[in-house]
Amino acid sequence: MEKWVGKDEWQSALSTDYWLIFDWATDNTPSPSEIINLVLLSLWLIKPVRCHVKLHFARGLGSASGENKRSRHLDRFMWVPGTIDPDFTQKEMRQLSRYYRKLASICTTRGRLNDALLLTITGCWSHAWQSSIICHSAAVETILTYSTARGLTFRLAKSYACLTRRSKFKRDKAFKNFRNLYSIRSDLVHGRTFN
């Protein structure tokens, strides 16, 4: 694979601590790119780390049997400086495996949860905080929306509070917090970013 990348990239690849290696048939889902994104999202759900996939090599897929292909993954999960962990443990890698299996099962259904999953991944990639918030908000709406009736903010906040808190006091607080966060999303959508 060395001939497909620059010298610096190859040296970086040789010093990599972890390799993700898998066999894939052209009729399988998720696709290789989806697998990579789900692994990164699984790790991100455990804790934010500066982990990304720089290079993606594919060998002998479909009609390209015998060919070697590579692609650069320039999209990375964004992080806020000072909030990331520098490393992850083997225990966390096992947890990643459990998360990955659950996310992969969502990915293969191609339904509402898959839509939310795609929006979440896009939000994690986004370099602009406004786009990130909008994507994550849309993912939340996709998961929590159960009706097309009026009062969307109320219904979303109620669903969120009831799904995430058990006591009435904590549900009321979660409801209020969700409404406040959703108003930030509304400011962005309606062009009031100065707020």
Short mmCIF file of C-alpha atoms in Angstrom, two decimals:
data_model
loop_
_atom_site.label_atom_id
_atom_site.label_comp_id
_atom_site.label_asym_id
_atom_site.label_seq_id
_atom_site.Cartn_x
_atom_site.Cartn_y
_atom_site.Cartn_z
CA MET A 1 0.00 0.00 0.00
CA GLU A 2 3.01 2.29 0.37
CA LYS A 3 2.88 3.38 -3.29
CA TRP A 4 -0.58 4.89 -2.80
CA VAL A 5 0.42 7.48 -0.18
CA GLY A 6 3.11 10.08 0.44
CA LYS A 7 6.22 9.31 2.48
CA ASP A 8 5.01 11.27 5.53
CA GLU A 9 1.61 9.56 5.41
CA TRP A 10 3.25 6.15 5.16
CA GLN A 11 5.50 6.83 8.17
CA SER A 12 2.44 8.00 10.09
CA ALA A 13 0.58 4.83 9.09
CA LEU A 14 3.47 2.64 10.28
CA SER A 15 3.42 4.29 13.70
CA THR A 16 -0.33 3.83 14.19
CA ASP A 17 -1.33 2.04 17.41
CA TYR A 18 -4.61 0.60 16.10
CA TRP A 19 -5.69 -0.81 12.77
CA LEU A 20 -9.28 -1.54 11.87
CA ILE A 21 -9.27 -4.53 9.51
CA PHE A 22 -12.41 -6.15 8.15
CA ASP A 23 -13.69 -8.22 5.25
CA TRP A 24 -16.59 -6.78 3.33
CA ALA A 25 -18.71 -8.00 0.43
CA THR A 26 -20.25 -5.49 -1.98
CA ASP A 27 -23.82 -6.45 -1.04
CA ASN A 28 -23.25 -6.02 2.71
CA THR A 29 -24.39 -3.12 4.82
CA PRO A 30 -23.01 -1.11 6.46
CA SER A 31 -20.45 -0.07 3.84
CA PRO A 32 -16.73 0.27 4.69
CA SER A 33 -17.08 4.04 5.17
CA GLU A 34 -20.12 3.52 7.40
CA ILE A 35 -18.19 0.95 9.45
CA ILE A 36 -15.38 3.45 10.00
CA ASN A 37 -17.84 6.19 11.02
CA LEU A 38 -19.69 3.86 13.40
CA VAL A 39 -16.43 2.83 15.08
CA LEU A 40 -15.47 6.48 15.55
CA LEU A 41 -18.94 7.37 16.84
CA SER A 42 -18.86 4.42 19.25
CA LEU A 43 -15.57 5.66 20.66
CA TRP A 44 -16.89 9.22 20.81
CA LEU A 45 -19.88 8.03 22.85
CA ILE A 46 -17.53 6.48 25.40
CA LYS A 47 -15.46 9.65 25.71
CA PRO A 48 -14.15 12.36 23.40
CA VAL A 49 -10.67 11.47 22.18
CA ARG A 50 -8.49 12.82 19.37
CA CYS A 51 -9.05 9.71 17.35
CA HIS A 52 -9.59 9.75 13.61
CA VAL A 53 -9.00 7.65 10.54
CA LYS A 54 -6.48 9.25 8.22
CA LEU A 55 -6.29 6.62 5.53
CA HIS A 56 -8.66 3.96 4.28
CA PHE A 57 -7.25 1.13 2.16
CA ALA A 58 -9.44 -1.26 0.17
CA ARG A 59 -8.13 -4.34 -1.60
CA GLY A 60 -9.83 -6.28 -4.38
CA LEU A 61 -13.43 -5.12 -4.02
CA GLY A 62 -15.94 -6.27 -6.62
CA SER A 63 -14.85 -5.68 -10.20
CA ALA A 64 -11.59 -4.18 -8.90
CA SER A 65 -10.37 -7.57 -7.70
CA GLY A 66 -6.63 -7.46 -7.47
CA GLU A 67 -6.55 -3.66 -7.33
CA ASN A 68 -5.56 -1.65 -4.31
CA LYS A 69 -7.42 1.55 -3.53
CA ARG A 70 -7.01 4.15 -0.86
CA SER A 71 -8.82 7.25 0.27
CA ARG A 72 -8.06 9.98 2.72
CA HIS A 73 -10.57 10.70 5.43
CA LEU A 74 -10.38 14.42 5.92
CA ASP A 75 -13.62 14.56 7.90
CA ARG A 76 -12.85 14.06 11.55
CA PHE A 77 -14.84 14.16 14.69
CA MET A 78 -14.43 17.65 16.06
CA TRP A 79 -13.49 18.30 19.66
CA VAL A 80 -13.36 21.24 21.99
CA PRO A 81 -9.76 21.94 23.09
CA GLY A 82 -9.22 21.00 26.72
CA THR A 83 -12.15 18.57 26.87
CA ILE A 84 -10.61 15.49 25.29
CA ASP A 85 -8.91 12.50 26.87
CA PRO A 86 -5.47 11.78 25.47
CA ASP A 87 -5.92 8.00 25.33
CA PHE A 88 -8.33 5.12 25.74
CA THR A 89 -8.05 1.75 27.48
CA GLN A 90 -8.60 -1.84 26.40
CA LYS A 91 -11.74 -1.89 28.57
CA GLU A 92 -13.06 1.08 26.61
CA MET A 93 -12.22 -0.70 23.35
CA ARG A 94 -14.41 -3.63 24.48
CA GLN A 95 -17.18 -1.13 25.29
CA LEU A 96 -16.67 0.35 21.82
CA SER A 97 -17.35 -3.11 20.38
CA ARG A 98 -20.70 -3.32 22.19
CA TYR A 99 -21.71 0.17 21.07
CA TYR A 100 -20.63 -0.55 17.52
CA ARG A 101 -22.86 -3.64 17.26
CA LYS A 102 -25.88 -1.64 18.41
CA LEU A 103 -25.17 1.25 16.03
CA ALA A 104 -24.54 -1.14 13.13
CA SER A 105 -27.95 -2.75 13.72
CA ILE A 106 -29.52 0.74 13.52
CA CYS A 107 -27.56 1.46 10.34
CA THR A 108 -28.94 -1.62 8.60
CA THR A 109 -32.59 -0.75 9.33
CA ARG A 110 -32.51 2.45 7.24
CA GLY A 111 -35.38 3.91 9.26
CA ARG A 112 -35.96 6.81 11.61
CA LEU A 113 -33.15 5.87 14.01
CA ASN A 114 -30.77 5.59 11.07
CA ASP A 115 -31.72 9.12 10.01
CA ALA A 116 -30.90 10.34 13.53
CA LEU A 117 -27.63 8.41 13.42
CA LEU A 118 -26.58 10.08 10.14
CA LEU A 119 -27.46 13.52 11.51
CA THR A 120 -25.45 12.81 14.67
CA ILE A 121 -22.37 11.76 12.70
CA THR A 122 -22.67 14.83 10.47
CA GLY A 123 -22.92 17.01 13.59
CA CYS A 124 -19.76 15.41 14.98
CA TRP A 125 -17.89 16.19 11.74
CA SER A 126 -19.03 19.77 11.47
CA HIS A 127 -16.32 22.41 11.72
CA ALA A 128 -18.87 25.19 12.31
CA TRP A 129 -20.54 25.12 15.71
CA GLN A 130 -23.80 26.42 14.22
CA SER A 131 -24.03 23.50 11.78
CA SER A 132 -23.15 21.07 14.54
CA ILE A 133 -25.93 22.31 16.80
CA ILE A 134 -28.45 22.21 13.94
CA CYS A 135 -27.51 18.63 13.01
CA HIS A 136 -27.66 17.43 16.62
CA SER A 137 -30.99 19.23 17.11
CA ALA A 138 -32.38 17.58 13.98
CA ALA A 139 -31.21 14.19 15.30
CA VAL A 140 -33.02 14.86 18.58
CA GLU A 141 -36.18 15.86 16.70
CA THR A 142 -35.97 12.69 14.62
CA ILE A 143 -35.83 10.52 17.73
CA LEU A 144 -38.34 12.37 19.90
CA THR A 145 -41.02 13.44 17.41
CA TYR A 146 -44.18 11.34 17.57
CA SER A 147 -46.76 13.70 16.10
CA THR A 148 -47.17 16.48 13.54
CA ALA A 149 -49.50 18.51 15.78
CA ARG A 150 -48.70 22.06 16.90
CA GLY A 151 -46.47 22.65 19.90
CA LEU A 152 -43.33 20.89 18.71
CA THR A 153 -41.03 22.36 21.37
CA PHE A 154 -43.38 21.30 24.17
CA ARG A 155 -43.70 17.75 22.80
CA LEU A 156 -39.94 17.35 22.31
CA ALA A 157 -39.15 18.67 25.79
CA LYS A 158 -41.80 16.41 27.33
CA SER A 159 -40.51 13.30 25.49
CA TYR A 160 -36.93 14.10 26.44
CA ALA A 161 -37.75 14.68 30.12
CA CYS A 162 -39.89 11.54 30.41
CA LEU A 163 -37.29 9.34 28.70
CA THR A 164 -34.29 10.60 30.66
CA ARG A 165 -35.54 11.33 34.21
CA ARG A 166 -37.58 9.37 36.75
CA SER A 167 -38.57 11.78 39.51
CA LYS A 168 -41.03 14.60 38.87
CA PHE A 169 -38.56 17.23 40.10
CA LYS A 170 -35.82 16.00 37.74
CA ARG A 171 -38.28 15.68 34.83
CA ASP A 172 -39.43 19.27 35.34
CA LYS A 173 -35.82 20.47 35.38
CA ALA A 174 -34.95 18.42 32.26
CA PHE A 175 -38.05 19.81 30.52
CA LYS A 176 -36.96 23.39 31.27
CA ASN A 177 -33.35 22.74 30.23
CA PHE A 178 -34.45 21.18 26.95
CA ARG A 179 -36.70 24.14 26.13
CA ASN A 180 -33.82 26.54 26.82
CA LEU A 181 -31.46 24.57 24.58
CA TYR A 182 -34.10 24.30 21.87
CA SER A 183 -34.53 28.07 21.88
CA ILE A 184 -30.81 28.33 21.00
CA ARG A 185 -31.45 26.02 18.05
CA SER A 186 -34.38 28.22 17.02
CA ASP A 187 -32.20 31.35 17.16
CA LEU A 188 -29.74 29.67 14.80
CA VAL A 189 -32.37 28.41 12.37
CA HIS A 190 -34.06 31.81 12.20
CA GLY A 191 -30.83 33.76 11.69
CA ARG A 192 -30.48 35.19 15.19
CA THR A 193 -26.95 33.89 15.84
CA PHE A 194 -26.07 37.21 17.51
CA ASN A 195 -28.25 36.02 20.42
#
